[in-house]
CSV table of C-alpha atoms and ligand atoms in Angstrom, one decimal:
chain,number,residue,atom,x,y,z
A,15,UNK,CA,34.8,289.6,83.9
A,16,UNK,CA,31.8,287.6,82.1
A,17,UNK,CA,32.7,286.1,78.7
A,18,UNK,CA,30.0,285.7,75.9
A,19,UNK,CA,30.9,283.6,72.6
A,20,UNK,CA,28.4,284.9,69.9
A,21,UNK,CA,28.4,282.2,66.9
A,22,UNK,CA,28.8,278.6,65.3
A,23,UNK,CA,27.6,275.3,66.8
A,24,UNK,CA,28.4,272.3,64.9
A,25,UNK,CA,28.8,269.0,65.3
A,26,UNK,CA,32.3,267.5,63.4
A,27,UNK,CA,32.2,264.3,61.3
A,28,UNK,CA,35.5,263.6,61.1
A,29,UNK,CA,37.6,261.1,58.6
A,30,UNK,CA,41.2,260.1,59.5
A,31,UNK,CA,43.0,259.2,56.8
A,32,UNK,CA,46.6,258.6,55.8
A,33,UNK,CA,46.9,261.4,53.2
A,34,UNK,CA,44.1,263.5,51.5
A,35,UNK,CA,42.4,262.7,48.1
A,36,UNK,CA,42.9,264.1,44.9
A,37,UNK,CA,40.3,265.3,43.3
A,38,UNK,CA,38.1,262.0,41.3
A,39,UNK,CA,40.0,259.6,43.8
A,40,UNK,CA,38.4,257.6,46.2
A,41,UNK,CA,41.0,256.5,49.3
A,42,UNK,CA,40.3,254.5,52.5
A,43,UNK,CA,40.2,256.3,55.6
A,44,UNK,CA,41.7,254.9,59.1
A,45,UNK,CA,38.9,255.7,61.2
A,46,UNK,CA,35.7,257.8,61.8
A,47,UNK,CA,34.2,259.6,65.2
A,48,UNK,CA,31.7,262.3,65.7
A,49,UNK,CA,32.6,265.3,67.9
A,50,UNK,CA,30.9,268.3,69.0
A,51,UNK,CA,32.6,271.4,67.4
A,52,UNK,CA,31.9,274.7,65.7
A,53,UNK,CA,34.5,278.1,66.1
A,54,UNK,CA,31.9,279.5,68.1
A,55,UNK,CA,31.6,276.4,70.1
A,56,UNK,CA,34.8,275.4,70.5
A,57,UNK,CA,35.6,278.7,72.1
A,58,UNK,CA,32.8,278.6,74.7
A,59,UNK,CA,33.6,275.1,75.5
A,60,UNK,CA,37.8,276.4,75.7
A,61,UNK,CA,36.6,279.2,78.0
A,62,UNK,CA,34.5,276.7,80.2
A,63,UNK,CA,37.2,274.1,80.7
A,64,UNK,CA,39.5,277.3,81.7
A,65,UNK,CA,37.2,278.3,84.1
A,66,UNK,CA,36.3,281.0,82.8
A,67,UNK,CA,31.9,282.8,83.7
A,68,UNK,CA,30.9,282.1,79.5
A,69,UNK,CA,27.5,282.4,77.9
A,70,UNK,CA,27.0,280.6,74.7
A,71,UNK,CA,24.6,282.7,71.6
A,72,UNK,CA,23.6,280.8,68.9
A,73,UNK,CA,21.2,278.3,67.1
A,74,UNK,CA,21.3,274.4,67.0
A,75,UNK,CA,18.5,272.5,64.9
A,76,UNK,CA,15.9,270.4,66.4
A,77,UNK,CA,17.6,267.2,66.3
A,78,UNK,CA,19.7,264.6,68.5
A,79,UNK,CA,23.2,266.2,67.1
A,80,UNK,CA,21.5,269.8,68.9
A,81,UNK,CA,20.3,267.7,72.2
A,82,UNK,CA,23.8,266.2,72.6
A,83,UNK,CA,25.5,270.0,71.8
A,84,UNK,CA,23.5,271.5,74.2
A,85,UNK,CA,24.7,269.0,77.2
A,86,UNK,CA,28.0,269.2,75.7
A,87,UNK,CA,28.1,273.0,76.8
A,88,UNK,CA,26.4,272.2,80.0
A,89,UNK,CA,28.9,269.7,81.1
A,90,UNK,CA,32.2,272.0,80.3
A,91,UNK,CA,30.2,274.8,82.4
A,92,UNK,CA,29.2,277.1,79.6
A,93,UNK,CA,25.7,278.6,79.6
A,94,UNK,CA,23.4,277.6,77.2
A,95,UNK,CA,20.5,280.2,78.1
A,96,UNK,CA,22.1,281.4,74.8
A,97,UNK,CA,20.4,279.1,72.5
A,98,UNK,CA,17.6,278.9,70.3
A,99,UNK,CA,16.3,275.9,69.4
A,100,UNK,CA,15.2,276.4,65.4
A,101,UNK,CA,12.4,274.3,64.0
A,102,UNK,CA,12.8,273.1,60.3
A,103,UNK,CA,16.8,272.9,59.7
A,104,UNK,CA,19.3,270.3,61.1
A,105,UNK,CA,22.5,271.6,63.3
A,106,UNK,CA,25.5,272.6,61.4
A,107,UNK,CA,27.6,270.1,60.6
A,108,UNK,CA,31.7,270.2,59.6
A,109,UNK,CA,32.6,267.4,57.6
A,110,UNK,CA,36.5,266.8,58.4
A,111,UNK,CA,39.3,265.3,57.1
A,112,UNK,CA,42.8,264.7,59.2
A,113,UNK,CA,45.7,263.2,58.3
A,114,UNK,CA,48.5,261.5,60.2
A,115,UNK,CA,50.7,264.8,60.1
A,116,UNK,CA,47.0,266.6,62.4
A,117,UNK,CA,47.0,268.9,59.6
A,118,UNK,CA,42.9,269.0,58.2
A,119,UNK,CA,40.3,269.7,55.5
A,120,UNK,CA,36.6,271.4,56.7
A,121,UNK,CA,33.5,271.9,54.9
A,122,UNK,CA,31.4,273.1,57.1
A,123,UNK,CA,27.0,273.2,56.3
A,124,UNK,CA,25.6,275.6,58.3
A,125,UNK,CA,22.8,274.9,58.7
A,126,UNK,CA,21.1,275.8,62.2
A,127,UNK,CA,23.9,278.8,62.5
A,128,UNK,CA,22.5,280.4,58.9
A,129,UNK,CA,19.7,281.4,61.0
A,130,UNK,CA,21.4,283.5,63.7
A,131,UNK,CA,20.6,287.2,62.6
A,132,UNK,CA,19.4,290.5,63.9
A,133,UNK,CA,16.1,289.4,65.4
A,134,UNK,CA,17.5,286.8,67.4
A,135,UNK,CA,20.6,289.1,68.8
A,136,UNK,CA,17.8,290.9,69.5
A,137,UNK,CA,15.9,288.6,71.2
A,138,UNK,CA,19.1,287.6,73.9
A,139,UNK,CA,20.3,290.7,74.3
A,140,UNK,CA,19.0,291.0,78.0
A,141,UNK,CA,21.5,288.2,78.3
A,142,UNK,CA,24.0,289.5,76.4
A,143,UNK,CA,24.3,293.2,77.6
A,144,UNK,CA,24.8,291.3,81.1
A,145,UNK,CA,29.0,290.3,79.6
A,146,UNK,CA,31.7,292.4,79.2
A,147,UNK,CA,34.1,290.7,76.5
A,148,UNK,CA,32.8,289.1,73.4
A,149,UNK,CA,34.0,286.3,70.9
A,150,UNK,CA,32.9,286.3,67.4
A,151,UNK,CA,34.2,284.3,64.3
A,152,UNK,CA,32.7,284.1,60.8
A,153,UNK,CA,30.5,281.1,61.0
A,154,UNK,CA,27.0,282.6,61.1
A,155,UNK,CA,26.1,285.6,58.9
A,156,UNK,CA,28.2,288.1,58.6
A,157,UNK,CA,25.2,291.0,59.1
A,158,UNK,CA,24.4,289.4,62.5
A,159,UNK,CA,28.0,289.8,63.1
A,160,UNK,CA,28.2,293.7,62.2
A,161,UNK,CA,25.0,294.0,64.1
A,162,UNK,CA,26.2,293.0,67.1
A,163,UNK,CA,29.7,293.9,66.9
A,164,UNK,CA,28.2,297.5,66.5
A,165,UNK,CA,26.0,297.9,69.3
A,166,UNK,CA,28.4,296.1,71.6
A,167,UNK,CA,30.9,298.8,71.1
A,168,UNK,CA,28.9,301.1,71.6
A,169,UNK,CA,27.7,300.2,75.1
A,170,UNK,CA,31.7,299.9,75.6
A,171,UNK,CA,32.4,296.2,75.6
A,172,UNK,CA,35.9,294.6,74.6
A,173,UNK,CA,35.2,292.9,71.2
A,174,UNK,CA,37.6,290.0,69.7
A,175,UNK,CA,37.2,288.8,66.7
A,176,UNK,CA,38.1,285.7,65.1
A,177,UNK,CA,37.8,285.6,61.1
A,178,UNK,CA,37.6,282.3,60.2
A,179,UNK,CA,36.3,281.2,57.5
A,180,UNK,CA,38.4,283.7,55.5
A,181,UNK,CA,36.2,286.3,54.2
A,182,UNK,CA,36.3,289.9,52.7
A,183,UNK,CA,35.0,292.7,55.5
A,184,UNK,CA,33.7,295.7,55.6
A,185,UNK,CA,35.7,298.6,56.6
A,186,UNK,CA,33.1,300.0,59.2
A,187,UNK,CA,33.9,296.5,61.3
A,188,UNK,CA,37.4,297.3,61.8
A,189,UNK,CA,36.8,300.2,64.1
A,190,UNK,CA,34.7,298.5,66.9
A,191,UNK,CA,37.3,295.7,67.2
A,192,UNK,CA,39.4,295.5,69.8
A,193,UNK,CA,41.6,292.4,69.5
A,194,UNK,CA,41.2,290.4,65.8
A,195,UNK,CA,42.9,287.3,65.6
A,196,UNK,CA,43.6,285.8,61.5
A,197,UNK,CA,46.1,283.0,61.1
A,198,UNK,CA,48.2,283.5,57.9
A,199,UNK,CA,45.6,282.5,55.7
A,200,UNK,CA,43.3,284.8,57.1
A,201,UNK,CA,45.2,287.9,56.8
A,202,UNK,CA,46.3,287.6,53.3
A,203,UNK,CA,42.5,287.7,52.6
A,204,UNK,CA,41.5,290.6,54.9
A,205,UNK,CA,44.3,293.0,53.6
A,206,UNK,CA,44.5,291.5,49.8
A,207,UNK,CA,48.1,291.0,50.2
A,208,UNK,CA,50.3,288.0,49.6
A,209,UNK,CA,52.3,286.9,52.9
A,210,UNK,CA,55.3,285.7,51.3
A,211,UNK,CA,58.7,286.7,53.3
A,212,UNK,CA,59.8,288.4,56.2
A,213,UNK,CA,58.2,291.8,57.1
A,214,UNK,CA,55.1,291.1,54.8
A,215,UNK,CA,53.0,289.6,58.0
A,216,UNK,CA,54.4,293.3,59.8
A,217,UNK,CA,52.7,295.5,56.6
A,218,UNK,CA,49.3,293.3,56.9
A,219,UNK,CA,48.9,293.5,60.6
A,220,UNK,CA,49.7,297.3,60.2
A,221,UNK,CA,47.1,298.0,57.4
A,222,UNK,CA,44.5,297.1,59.8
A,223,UNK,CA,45.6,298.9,62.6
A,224,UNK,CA,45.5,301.6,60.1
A,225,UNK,CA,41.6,300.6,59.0
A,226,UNK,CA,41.1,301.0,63.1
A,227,UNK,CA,41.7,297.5,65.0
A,228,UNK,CA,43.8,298.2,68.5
A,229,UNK,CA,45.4,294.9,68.7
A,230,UNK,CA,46.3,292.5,65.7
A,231,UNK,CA,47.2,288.8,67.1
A,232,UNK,CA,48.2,286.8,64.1
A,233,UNK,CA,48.3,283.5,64.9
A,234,UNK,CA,51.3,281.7,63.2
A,235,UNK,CA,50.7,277.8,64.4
A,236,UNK,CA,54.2,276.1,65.8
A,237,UNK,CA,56.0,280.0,65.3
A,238,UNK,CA,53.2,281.2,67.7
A,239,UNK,CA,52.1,284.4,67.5
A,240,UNK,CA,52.8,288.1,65.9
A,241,UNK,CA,51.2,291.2,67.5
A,242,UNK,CA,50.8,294.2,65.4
A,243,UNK,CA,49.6,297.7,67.6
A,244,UNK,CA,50.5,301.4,66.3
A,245,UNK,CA,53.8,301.8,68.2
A,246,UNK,CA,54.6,297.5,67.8
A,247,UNK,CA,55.3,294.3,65.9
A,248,UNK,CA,56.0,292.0,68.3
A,249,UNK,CA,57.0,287.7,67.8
A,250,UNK,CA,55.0,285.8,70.9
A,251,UNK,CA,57.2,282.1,70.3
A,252,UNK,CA,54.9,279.1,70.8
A,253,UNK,CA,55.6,276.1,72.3
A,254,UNK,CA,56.8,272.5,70.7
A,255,UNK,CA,54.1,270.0,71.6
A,256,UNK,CA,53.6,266.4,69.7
A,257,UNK,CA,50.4,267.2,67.6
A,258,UNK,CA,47.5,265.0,66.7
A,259,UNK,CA,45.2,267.0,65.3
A,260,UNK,CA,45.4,270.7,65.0
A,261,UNK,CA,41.3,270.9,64.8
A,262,UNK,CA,40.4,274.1,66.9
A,263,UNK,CA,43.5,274.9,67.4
A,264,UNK,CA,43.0,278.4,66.5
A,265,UNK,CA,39.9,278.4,68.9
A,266,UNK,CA,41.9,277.5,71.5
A,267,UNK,CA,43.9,280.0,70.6
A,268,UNK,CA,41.0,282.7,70.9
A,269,UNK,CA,39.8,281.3,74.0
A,270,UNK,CA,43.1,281.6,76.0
A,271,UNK,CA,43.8,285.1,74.8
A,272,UNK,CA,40.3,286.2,76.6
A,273,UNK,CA,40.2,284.3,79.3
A,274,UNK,CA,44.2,285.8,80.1
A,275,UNK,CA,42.8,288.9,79.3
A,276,UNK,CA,39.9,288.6,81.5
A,277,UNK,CA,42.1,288.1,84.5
A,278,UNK,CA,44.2,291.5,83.9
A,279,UNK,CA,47.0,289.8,82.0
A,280,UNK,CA,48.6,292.2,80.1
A,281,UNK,CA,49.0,291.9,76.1
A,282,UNK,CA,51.7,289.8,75.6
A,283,UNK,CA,51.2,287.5,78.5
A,284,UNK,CA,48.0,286.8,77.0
A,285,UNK,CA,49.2,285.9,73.6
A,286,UNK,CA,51.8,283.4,75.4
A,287,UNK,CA,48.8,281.9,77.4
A,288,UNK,CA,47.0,282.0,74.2
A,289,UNK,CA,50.1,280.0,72.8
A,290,UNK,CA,50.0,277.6,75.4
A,291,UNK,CA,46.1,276.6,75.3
A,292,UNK,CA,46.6,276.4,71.6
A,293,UNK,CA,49.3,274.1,71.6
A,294,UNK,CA,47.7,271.8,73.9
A,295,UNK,CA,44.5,271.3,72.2
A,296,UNK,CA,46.5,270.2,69.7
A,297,UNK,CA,47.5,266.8,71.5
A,298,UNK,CA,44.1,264.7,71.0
A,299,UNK,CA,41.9,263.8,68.4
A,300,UNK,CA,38.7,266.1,68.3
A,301,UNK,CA,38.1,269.7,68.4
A,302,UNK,CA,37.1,269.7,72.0
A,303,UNK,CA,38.4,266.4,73.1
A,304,UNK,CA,42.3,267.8,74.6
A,305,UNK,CA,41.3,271.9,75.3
A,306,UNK,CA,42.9,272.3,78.7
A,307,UNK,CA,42.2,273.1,82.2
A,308,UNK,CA,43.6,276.2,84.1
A,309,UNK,CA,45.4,274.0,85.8
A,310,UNK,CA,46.7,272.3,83.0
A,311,UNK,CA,47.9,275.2,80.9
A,312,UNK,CA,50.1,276.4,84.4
A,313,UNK,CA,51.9,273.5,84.3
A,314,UNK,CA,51.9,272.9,80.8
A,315,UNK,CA,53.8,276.6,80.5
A,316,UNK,CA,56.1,275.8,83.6
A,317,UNK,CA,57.5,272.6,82.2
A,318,UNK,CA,57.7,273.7,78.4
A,319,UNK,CA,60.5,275.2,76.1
A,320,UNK,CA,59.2,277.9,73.9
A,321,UNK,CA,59.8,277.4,69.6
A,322,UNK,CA,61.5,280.4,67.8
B,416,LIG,O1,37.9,275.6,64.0
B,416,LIG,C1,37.6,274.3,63.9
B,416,LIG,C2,36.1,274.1,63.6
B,416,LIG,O2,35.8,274.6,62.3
B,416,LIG,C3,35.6,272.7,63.6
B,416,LIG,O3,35.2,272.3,64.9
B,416,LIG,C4,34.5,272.8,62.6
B,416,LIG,O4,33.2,272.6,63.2
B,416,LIG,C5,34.6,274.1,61.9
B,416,LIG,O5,33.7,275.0,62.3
């Protein structure tokens, strides 16, 4: 099956310090590199490394950070006949704090991906008709999203949804999804509940099955994953790995469900290849810099002890 990842490109300044600021306080940081990132990036460039047939949709600016992006999806095998090329506004950019425990603070300036709307779904979607499951996340606006969430469920497409950032959506959205992915964060604002103890992460996966979403993959870091259908509420254990930087960890995390899912895996294998792939990309600094091979992630799941 052909994957298509319909979203953000950025590149990621990122800071390493030894704790994070408070606010007013100026601290010295460790170290400083520039990587190509994004959600929507990240998840092509996951998908490519797996091996997986992905097309990348989106918008870079006309600048060196959008020439180095675009070979950046060439050389992890993604397609790039997916992007535009907009005059007059720079790439997005994530500014990106990690500290020594890999745990990290984003801003993230759109720029470049602010552009992404109708029109320009429009104008790929020869491309895009052409690919049977599709990754968004909430990185570019949110009525391009709907847009194309819309009319790619009704040509009958599998649809997975990542929402990150954290945002509010509208109820029509829910239906046309077939796979939506929150971490903990993320869930608490979709359903305006509080996750606090045990079985509230069970009632906020099952009010959106209830709006209309099949599957509900919450994605609970080290603990792994929960999946939340209309007969189930099932724990996916993750795997212990040493982290460095849990940047795109959550991408990862996307990528490996679809790319499982591509290959006929069946739901809950999925979420524990998912696991795997997430954990790994964990293990360098950078979003991109340690997302796995196929190869990899097989023996990476052969050799590993799960976390409960
Ligand atoms: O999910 C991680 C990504 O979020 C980073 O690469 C950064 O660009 C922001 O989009």
């Amino acid at each position: 099956m052909k994957t298509c990842v319909i979203g953000s490109i950025n590149m990621d300044l990122v800071a390493v310090v030894d704790r994070f600021p408070q606010p007013g306080e100026t601290i010295i940081g460790r170290d400083f590199a520039t990587y190509p990132g994004g959600k929507g990036g990240n998840q092509a460039v996951a998908l490519g490394r797996l091996g997986a047939d992905v097309l990348m949709v989106g918008k870079v600016g006309n600048d060196s950070f959008g020439e180095q992006y675009l070979n950046n999806l060439r050389v992890n095998g993604v397609s790039n006949d997916g992007i535009k090329i907009h005059e007059g506004i720079s790439t997005g950019i994530a500014v990106i704090e990690v500290d020594t425990a890999g745990e990290n603070h984003i801003v993230v300036i759109p720029g470049a991906n602010g552009k992404v709307d109708r029109e320009f779904i429009e104008e790929k979607w020869n491309l895009i008709i052409n690919r049977d499951i599709f990754l968004f996340q909430l990185e570019i606006p949110l009525d391009a999203v709907l847009y194309a969430v819309k009319n790619l469920k009704e040509a009958g497409k599998l649809i997975i949804l990542d929402p990150a950032p954290a945002r509010e959506l509208p109820d029509e959205i829910y239906k046309c999804i077939d796979y939506i992915t929150p971490n903990e964060t993320e869930i608490a604002v979709l359903t305006g509940t509080e996750i606090d103890e045990d079985g509230d992460l069970e009632k906020a996966g099952r009010k959106l099955v209830e709006k209309g979403v099949k599957h509900v993959v919450i994605k609970a870091g080290k603990r792994g994953a929960y999946l939340a259908t209309r007969d189930d509420f099932i724990h996916v254990p993750g795997f212990g790995v040493q982290s460095v930087d849990t940047t795109a960890a959550g991408d990862s995390f996307n990528a490996g469900l679809a790319f499982a899912l591509a290959r006929g895996d069946d739901i809950l294998e999925s979420i524990r290849f998912a696991n795997a792939v997430g954990a790994i990309s964990t293990t360098a600094k950078g979003a991109q810099s340690a997302m796995p091979s196929l190869m990899e992630v097989e023996s990476f799941i052969n050799q590993q002890t799960v976390n409960e």
